[in-house]
CSV table of C-alpha atoms and ligand atoms in Angstrom, one decimal:
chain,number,residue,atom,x,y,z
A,5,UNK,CA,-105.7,-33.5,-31.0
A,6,UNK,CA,-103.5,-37.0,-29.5
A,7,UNK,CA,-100.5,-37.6,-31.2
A,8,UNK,CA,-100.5,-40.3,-34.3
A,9,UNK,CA,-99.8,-39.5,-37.9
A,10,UNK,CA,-102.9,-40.8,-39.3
A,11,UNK,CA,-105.6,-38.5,-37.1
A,12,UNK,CA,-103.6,-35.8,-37.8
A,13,UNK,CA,-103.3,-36.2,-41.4
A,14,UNK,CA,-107.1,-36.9,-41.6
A,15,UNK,CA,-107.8,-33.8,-39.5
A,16,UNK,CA,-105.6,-32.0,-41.3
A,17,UNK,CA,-106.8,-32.9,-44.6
A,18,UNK,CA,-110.4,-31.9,-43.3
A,19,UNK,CA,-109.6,-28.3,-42.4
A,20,UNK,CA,-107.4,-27.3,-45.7
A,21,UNK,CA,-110.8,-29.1,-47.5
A,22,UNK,CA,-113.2,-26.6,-45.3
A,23,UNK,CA,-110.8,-23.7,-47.0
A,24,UNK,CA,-107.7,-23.4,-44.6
A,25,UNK,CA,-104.1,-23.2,-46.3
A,26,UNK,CA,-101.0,-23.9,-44.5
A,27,UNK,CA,-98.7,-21.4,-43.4
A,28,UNK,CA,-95.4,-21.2,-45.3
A,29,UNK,CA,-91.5,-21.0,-43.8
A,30,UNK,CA,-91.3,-18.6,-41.3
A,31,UNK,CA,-94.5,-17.0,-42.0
A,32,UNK,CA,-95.8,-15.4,-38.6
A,33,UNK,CA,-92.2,-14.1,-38.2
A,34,UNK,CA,-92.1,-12.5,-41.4
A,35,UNK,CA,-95.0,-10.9,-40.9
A,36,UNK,CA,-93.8,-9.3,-37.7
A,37,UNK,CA,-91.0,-8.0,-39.6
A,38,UNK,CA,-93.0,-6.6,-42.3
A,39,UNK,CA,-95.3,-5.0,-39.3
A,40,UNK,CA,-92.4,-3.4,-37.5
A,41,UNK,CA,-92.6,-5.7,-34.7
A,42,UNK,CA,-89.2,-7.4,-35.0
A,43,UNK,CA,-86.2,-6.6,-37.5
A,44,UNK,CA,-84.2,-8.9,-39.5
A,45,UNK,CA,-81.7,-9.8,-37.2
A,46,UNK,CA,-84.2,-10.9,-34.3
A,47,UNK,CA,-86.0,-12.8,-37.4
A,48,UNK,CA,-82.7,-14.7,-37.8
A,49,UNK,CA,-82.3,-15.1,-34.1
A,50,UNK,CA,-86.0,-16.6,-34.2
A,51,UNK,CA,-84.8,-19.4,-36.5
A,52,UNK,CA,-81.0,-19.9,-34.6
A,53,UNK,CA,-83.0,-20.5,-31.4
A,54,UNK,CA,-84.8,-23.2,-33.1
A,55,UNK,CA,-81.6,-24.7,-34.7
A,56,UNK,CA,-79.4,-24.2,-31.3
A,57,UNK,CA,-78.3,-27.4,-30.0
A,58,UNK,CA,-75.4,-26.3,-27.6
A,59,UNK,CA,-76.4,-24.1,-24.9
A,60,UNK,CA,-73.6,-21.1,-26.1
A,61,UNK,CA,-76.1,-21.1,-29.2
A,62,UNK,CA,-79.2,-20.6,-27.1
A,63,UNK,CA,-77.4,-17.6,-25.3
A,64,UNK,CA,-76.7,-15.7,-28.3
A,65,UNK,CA,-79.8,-16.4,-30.2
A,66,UNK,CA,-81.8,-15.2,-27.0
A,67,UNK,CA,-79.4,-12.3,-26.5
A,68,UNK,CA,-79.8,-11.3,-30.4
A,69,UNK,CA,-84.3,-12.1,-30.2
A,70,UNK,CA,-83.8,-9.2,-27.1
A,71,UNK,CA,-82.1,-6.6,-29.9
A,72,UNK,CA,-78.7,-7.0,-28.0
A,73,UNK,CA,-77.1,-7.1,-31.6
A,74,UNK,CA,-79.5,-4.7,-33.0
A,75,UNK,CA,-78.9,-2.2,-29.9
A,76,UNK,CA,-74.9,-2.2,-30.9
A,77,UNK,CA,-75.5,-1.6,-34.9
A,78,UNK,CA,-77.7,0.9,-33.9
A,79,UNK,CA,-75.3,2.7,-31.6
A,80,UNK,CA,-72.5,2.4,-33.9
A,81,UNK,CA,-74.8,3.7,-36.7
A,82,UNK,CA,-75.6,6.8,-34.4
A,83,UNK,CA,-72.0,7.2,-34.3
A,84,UNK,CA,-71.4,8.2,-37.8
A,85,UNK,CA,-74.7,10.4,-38.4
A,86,UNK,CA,-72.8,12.1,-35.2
A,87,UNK,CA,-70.1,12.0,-37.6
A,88,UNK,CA,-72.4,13.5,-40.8
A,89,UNK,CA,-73.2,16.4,-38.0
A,90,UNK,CA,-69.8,17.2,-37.3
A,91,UNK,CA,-68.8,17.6,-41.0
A,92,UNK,CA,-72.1,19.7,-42.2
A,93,UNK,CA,-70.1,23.1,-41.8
A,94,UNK,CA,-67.7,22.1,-44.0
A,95,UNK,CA,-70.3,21.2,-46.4
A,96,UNK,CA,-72.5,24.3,-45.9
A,97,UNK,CA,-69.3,26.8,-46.3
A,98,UNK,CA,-66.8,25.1,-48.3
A,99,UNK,CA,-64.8,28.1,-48.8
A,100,UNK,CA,-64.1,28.8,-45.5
A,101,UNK,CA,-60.7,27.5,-44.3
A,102,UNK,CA,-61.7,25.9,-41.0
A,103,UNK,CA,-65.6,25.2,-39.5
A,104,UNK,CA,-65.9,25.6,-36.2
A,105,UNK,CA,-64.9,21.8,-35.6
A,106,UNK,CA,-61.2,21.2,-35.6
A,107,UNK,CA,-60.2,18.7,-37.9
A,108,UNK,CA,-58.6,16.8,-35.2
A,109,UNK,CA,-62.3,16.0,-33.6
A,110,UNK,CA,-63.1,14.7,-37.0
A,111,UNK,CA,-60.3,12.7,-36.8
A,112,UNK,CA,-60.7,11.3,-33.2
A,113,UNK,CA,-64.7,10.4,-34.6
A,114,UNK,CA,-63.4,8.5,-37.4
A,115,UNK,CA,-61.0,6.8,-35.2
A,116,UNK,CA,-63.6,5.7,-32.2
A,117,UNK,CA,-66.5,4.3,-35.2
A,118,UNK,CA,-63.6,2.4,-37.1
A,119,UNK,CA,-62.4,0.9,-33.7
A,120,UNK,CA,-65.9,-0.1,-32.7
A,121,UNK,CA,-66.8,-2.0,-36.4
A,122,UNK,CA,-64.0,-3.2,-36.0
A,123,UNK,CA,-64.4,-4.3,-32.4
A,124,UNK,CA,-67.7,-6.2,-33.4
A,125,UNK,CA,-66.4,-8.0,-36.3
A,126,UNK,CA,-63.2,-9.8,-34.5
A,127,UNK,CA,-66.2,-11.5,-33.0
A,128,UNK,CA,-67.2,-12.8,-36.7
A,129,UNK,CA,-65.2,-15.9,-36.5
A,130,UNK,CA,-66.0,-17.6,-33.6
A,131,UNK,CA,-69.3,-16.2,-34.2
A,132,UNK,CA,-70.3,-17.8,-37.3
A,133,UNK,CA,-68.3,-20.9,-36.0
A,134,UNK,CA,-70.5,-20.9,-32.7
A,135,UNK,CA,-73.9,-21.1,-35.9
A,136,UNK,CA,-72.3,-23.6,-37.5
A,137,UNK,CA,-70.4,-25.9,-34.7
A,138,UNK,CA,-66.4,-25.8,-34.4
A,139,UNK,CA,-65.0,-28.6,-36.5
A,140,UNK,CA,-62.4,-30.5,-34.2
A,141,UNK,CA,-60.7,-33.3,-35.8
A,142,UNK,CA,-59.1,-35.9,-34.4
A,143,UNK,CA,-55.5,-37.3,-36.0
A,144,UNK,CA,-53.0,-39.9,-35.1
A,145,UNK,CA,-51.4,-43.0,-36.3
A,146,UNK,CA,-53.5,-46.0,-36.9
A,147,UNK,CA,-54.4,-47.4,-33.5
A,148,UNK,CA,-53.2,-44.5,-31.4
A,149,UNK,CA,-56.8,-44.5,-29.9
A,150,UNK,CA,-58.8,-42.4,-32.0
A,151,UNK,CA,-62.1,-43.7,-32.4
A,152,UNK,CA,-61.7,-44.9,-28.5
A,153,UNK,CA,-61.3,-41.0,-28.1
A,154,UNK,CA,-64.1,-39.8,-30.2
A,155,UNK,CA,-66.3,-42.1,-28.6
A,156,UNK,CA,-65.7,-41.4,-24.9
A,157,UNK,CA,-66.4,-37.9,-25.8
A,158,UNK,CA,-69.2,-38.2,-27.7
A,159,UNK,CA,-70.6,-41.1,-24.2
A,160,UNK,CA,-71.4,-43.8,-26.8
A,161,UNK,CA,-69.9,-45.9,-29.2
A,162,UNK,CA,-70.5,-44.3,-32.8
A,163,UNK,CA,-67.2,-45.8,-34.6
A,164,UNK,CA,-66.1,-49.3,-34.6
A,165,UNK,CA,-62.8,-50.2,-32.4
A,166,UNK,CA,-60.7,-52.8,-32.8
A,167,UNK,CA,-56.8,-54.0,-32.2
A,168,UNK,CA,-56.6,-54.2,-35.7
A,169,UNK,CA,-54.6,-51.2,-37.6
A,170,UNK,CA,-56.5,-49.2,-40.3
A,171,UNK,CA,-60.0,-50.2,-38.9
A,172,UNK,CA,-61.5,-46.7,-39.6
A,173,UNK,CA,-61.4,-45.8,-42.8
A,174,UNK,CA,-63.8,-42.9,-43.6
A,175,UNK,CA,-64.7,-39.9,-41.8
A,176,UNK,CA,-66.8,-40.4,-39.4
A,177,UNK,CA,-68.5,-37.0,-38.5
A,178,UNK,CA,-71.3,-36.4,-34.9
A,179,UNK,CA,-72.2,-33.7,-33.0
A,180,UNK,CA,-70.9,-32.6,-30.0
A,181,UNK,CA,-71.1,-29.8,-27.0
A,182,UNK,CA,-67.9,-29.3,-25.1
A,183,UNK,CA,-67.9,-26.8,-22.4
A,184,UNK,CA,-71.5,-25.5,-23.8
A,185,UNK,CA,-70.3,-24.9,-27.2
A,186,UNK,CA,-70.9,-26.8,-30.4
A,187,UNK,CA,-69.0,-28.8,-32.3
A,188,UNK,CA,-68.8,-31.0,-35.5
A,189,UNK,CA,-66.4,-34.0,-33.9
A,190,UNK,CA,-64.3,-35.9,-36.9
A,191,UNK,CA,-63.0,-39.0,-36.7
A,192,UNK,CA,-60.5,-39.9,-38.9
A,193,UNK,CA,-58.3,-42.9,-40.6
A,194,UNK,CA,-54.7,-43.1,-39.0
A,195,UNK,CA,-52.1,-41.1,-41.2
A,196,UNK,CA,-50.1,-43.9,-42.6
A,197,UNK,CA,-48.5,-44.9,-45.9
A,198,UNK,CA,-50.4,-47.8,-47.0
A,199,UNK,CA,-50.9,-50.2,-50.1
A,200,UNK,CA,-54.5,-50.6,-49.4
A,201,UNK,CA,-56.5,-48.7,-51.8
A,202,UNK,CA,-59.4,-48.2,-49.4
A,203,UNK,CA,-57.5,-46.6,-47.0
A,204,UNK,CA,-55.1,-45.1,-49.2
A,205,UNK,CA,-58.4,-43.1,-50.0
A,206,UNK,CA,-59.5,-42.9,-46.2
A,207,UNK,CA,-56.0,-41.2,-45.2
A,208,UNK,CA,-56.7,-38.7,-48.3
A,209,UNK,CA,-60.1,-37.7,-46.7
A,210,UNK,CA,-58.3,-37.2,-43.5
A,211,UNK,CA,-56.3,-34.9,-45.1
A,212,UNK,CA,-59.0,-32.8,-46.3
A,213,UNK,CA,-60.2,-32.8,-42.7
A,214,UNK,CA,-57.1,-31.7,-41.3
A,215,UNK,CA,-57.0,-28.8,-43.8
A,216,UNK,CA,-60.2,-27.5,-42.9
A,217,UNK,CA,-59.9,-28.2,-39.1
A,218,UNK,CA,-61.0,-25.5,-35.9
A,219,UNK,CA,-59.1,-27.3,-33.9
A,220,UNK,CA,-57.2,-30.7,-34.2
A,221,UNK,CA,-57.0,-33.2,-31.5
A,222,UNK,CA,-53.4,-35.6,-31.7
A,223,UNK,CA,-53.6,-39.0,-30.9
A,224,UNK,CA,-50.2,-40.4,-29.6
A,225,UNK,CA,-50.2,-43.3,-27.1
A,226,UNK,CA,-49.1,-42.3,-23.3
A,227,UNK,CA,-45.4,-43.4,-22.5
A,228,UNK,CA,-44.5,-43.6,-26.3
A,229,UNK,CA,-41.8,-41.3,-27.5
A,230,UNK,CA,-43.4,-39.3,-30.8
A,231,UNK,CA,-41.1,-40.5,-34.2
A,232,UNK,CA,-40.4,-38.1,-36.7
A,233,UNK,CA,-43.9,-38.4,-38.6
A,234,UNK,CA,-45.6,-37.0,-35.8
A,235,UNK,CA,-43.3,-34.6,-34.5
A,236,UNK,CA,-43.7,-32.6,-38.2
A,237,UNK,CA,-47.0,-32.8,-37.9
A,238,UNK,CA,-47.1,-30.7,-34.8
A,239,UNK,CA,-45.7,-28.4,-36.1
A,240,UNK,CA,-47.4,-27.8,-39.8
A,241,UNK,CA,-49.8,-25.4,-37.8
A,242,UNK,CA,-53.0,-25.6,-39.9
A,243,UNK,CA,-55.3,-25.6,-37.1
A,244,UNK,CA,-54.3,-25.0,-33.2
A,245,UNK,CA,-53.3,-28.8,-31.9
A,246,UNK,CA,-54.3,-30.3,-28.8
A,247,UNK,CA,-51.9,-33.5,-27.8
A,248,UNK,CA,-54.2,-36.3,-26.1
A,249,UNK,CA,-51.5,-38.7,-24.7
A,250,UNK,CA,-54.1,-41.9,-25.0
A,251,UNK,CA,-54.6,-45.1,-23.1
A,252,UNK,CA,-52.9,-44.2,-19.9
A,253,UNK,CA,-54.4,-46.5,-18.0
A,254,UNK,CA,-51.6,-48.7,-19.9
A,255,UNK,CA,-48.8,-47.2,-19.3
A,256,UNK,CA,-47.3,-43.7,-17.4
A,257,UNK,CA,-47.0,-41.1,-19.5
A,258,UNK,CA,-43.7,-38.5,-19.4
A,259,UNK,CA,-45.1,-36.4,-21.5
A,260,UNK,CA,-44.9,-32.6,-21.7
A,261,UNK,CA,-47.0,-30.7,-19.5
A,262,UNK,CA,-49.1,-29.3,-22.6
A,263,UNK,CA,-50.0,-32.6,-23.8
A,264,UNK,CA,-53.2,-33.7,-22.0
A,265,UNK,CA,-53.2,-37.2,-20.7
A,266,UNK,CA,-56.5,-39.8,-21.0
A,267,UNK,CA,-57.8,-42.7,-21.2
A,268,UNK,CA,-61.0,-43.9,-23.1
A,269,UNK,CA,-61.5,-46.5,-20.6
A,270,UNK,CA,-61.4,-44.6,-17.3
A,271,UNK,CA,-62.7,-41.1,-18.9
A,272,UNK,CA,-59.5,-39.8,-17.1
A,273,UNK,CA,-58.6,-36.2,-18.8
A,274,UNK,CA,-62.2,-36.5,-21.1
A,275,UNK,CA,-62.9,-32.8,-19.3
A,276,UNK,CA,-59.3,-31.4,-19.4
A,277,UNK,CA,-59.5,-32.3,-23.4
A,278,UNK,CA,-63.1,-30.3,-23.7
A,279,UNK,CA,-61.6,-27.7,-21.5
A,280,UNK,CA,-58.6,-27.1,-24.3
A,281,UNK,CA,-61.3,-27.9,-27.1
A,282,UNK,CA,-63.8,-24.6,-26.3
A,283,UNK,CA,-60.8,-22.9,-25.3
A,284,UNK,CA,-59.1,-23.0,-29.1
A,285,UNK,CA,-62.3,-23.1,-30.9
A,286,UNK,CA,-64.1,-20.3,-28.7
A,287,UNK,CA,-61.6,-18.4,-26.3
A,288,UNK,CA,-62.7,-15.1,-27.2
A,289,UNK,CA,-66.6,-16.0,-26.9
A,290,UNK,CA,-65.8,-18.2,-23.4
A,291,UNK,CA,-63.1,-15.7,-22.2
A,292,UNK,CA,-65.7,-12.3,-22.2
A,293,UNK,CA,-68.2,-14.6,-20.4
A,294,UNK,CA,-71.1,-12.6,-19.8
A,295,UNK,CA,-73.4,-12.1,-23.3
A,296,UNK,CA,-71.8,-9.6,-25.8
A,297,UNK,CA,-73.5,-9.3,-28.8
A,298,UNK,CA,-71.7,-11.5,-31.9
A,299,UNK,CA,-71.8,-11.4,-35.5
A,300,UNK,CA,-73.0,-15.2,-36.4
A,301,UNK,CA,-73.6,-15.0,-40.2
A,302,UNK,CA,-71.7,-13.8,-43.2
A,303,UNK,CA,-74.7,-11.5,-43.6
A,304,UNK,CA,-73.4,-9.5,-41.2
A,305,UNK,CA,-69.5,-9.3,-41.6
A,306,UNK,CA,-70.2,-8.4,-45.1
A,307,UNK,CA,-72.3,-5.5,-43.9
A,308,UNK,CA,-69.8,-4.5,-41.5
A,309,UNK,CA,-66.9,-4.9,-43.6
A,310,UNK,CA,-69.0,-2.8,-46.2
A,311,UNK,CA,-69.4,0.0,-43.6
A,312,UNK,CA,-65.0,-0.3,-42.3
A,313,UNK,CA,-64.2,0.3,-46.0
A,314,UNK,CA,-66.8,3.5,-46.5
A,315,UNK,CA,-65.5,5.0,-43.2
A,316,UNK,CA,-62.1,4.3,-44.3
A,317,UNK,CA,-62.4,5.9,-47.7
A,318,UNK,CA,-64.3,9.1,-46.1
A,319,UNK,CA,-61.2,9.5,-43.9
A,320,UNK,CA,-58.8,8.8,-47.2
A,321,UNK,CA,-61.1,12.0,-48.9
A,322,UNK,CA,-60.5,14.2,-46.1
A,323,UNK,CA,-56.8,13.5,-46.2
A,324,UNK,CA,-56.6,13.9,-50.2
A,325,UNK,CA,-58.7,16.9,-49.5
A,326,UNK,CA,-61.8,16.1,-51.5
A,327,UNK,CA,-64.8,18.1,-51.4
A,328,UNK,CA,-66.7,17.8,-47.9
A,329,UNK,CA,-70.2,16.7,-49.6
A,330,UNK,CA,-68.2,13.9,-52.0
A,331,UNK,CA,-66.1,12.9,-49.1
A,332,UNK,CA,-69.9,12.5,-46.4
A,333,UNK,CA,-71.6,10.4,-50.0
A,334,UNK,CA,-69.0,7.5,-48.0
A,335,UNK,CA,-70.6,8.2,-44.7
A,336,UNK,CA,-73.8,7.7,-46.4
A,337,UNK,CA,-72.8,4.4,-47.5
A,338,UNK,CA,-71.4,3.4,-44.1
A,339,UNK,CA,-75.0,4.4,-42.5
A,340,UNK,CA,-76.8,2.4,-44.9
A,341,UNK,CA,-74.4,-0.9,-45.3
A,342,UNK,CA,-75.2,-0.6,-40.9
A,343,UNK,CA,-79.0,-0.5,-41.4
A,344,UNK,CA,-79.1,-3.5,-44.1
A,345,UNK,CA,-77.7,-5.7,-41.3
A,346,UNK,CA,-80.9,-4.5,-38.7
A,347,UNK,CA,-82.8,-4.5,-41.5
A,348,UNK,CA,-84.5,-0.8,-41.7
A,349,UNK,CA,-85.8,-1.2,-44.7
A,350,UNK,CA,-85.2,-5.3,-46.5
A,351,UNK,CA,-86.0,-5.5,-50.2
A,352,UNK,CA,-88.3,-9.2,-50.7
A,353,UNK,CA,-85.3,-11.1,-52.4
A,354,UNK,CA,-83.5,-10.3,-48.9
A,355,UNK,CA,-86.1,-11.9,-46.8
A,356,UNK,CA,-87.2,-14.6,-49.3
A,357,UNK,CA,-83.4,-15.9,-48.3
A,358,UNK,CA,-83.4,-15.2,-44.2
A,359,UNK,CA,-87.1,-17.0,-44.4
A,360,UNK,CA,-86.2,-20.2,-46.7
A,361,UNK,CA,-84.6,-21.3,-43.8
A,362,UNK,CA,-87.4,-21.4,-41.7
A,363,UNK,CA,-89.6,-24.0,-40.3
A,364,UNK,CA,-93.6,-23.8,-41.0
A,365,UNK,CA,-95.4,-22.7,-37.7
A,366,UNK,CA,-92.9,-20.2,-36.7
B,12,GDP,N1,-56.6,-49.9,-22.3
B,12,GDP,C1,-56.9,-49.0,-23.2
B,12,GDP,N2,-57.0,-49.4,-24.5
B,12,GDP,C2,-57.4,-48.5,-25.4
B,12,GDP,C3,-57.7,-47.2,-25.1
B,12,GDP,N3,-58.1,-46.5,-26.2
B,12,GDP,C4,-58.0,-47.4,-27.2
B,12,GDP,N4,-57.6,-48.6,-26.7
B,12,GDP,C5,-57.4,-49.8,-27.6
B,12,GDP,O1,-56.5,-49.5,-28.6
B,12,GDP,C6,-56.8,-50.2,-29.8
B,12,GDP,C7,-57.0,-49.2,-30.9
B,12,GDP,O2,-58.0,-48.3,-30.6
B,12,GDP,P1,-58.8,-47.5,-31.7
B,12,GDP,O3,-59.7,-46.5,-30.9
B,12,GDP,O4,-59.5,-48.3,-32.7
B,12,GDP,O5,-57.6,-46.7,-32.4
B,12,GDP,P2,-57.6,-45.9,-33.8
B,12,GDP,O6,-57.1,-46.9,-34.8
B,12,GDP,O7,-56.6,-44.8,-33.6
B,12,GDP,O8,-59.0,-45.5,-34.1
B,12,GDP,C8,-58.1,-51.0,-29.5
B,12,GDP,O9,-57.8,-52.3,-29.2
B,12,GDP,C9,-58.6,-50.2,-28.2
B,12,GDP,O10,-59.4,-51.1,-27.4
B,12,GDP,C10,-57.6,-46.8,-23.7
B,12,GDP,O11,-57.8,-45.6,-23.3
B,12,GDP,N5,-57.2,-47.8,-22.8
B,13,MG,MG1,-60.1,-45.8,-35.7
């Protein structure tokens, strides 16, 4: 069929008539699932390919679709039914005092699977932050150069700029991709006191902003020494701060060598700034390079915390001496929390939520 909404519809309407039904969310994907074709985590990569927008969010959809994710979980769940087997002559011949395992090789196990959960979850935050986009806001005092900023690195102009003091007075929130990774730009009224109501209520919402910030990008104008106001703020440490010394086209800037110099006008320092942007937001994920599997949803930690804790308390048994077989129920646990995240075997209420989420046709 050519494109045009009302052939479409018409044909449309004309094949559901003749007995055809629409296919719902994430249909043909769930049925590969159900079929054993694909597990739950490529399902979710299916639908994070469709939402990526920054390039960093391609890669590790397409690394999770090809079971790079899956392959780890696997592997680490291998680890503790290696685990399970070490312990099985303790459980078989309680009253012996010692199996043919030393308990130290028990020990090292425990060690080498809680290392490697925990290994895969420090990739959690960035991870779910790379799903969601990194939320960098930008700060300063009113007409430091702000929305000048935000729009130079966004390449058009979304918020209004003017000479006048206290122009922006809601958040103004856009999309952006800095280095390949994605993020959720802010920008924000200037932190002032003022009488105006309206943007008494604008520098509130900057606050919120600020309190939930990635990353925080500081607004003070090149060649101006910073007063008090600004020089606390640098150091409240909510969020990691990035210095953009602004309009230096203006004047020359002394400023220290961590502050990074620009100008909206000439795009001078626009890269350098993206540079320090990924690199707060995602230095793990940018510094390992090459695709490593990451944990991207909550989902997961929560599974992965799950198993830590089980493998934690099976090693607590062994130390308080607890029966083998009570002390392995933990490993258990840990085994199964690992095959919830690959999805091994997904009770319907499960995949009813991964598949809301989905678009129709995929
Ligand atoms: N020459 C020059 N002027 C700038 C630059 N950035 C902002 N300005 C001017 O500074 C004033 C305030 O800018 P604006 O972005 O609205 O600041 P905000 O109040 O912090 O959002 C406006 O008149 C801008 O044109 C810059 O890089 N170079
Ligand atoms: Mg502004």
């Amino acid at each position: 069929m050519h494109g045009g909404l009302l052939v479409c519809g018409e044909v449309l309407a004309a094949l559901l008539a003749s007995g055809a039904r629409q296919a719902a969310p994430g249909e043909f994907t769930r049925r590969a699932v159900r079929h054993g074709k694909m597990d739950l985590l490529q399902a979710e990569a299916v639908a994070d390919l469709v939402d990526a927008t920054a390039p960093a969010q391609r890669r590790a959809a397409v690394d999770q679709l090809d079971r790079g994710l899956s392959r780890r979980i696997g592997a680490l769940r291998e680890q503790v039914l290696e685990l399970e087997a070490l312990i099985s002559y303790d459980i078989d011949f309680p009253e012996e005092d010692s199996g043919p395992v030393p308990a130290s090789r028990v020990e090292a196990s425990v060690e080498a699977v809680d290392d490697a959960i925990g290994a895969l979850l420090g990739t959690a935050l960035e991870g779910e932050r790379l799903r969601d986009g990194a939320l960098a806001v930008i700060a300063g005092r009113p007409n430091s150069g702000k929305s000048s900023l935000f729009n130079a690195l966004l390449g058009r102009e979304r918020a209004i700029v003017t000479d006048i003091p206290g122009t922006t007075r809601d958040a103004i929130e856009a999309p952006a991709t800095c280095n390949g990774f994605p993020f959720r730009l802010i920008d924000t009224a200037g932190l002032r006191p003022s009488s105006d109501a309206v943007e008494r209520i604008g520098v509130e919402v900057s606050r919120r902003y600020l309190a939930a910030a990635d990353v925080i990008v500081f607004c003070v104008e090149a060649g101006r020494t910073l007063g008090p106001d600004e020089e606390a703020f640098l150091t409240d440490g909510a969020a990691p701060v990035v210095v953009a010394r602004t309009k230096s086209d203006l004047a020359v800037s002394a400023a220290p060598s961590d502050h990074i110099v620009t100008s909206a006008v000439t795009g001078v320092g626009l890269d350098a700034l993206r540079d320090a942007l990924a690199a707060h937001a995602f230095g793990q994920l940018s510094s390992r390079g090459s695709v490593e599997p990451v944990l991207t949803r909550e989902r997961h930690r929560l599974a992965l915390e799950r198993a830590r804790d089980e493998v934690r308390a099976f090693r607590e048994a062994r130390r308080t001496a607890i029966d083998a077989a009570v002390a392995a129920t933990h490993l258990r646990a840990a085994v199964s929390a690992l095959e919830d995240v690959i999805g091994l075997v997904t009770s319907d209420d499960v995949l009813d939520r991964v598949f809301a989420a989905f678009c129709v046709g995929k």
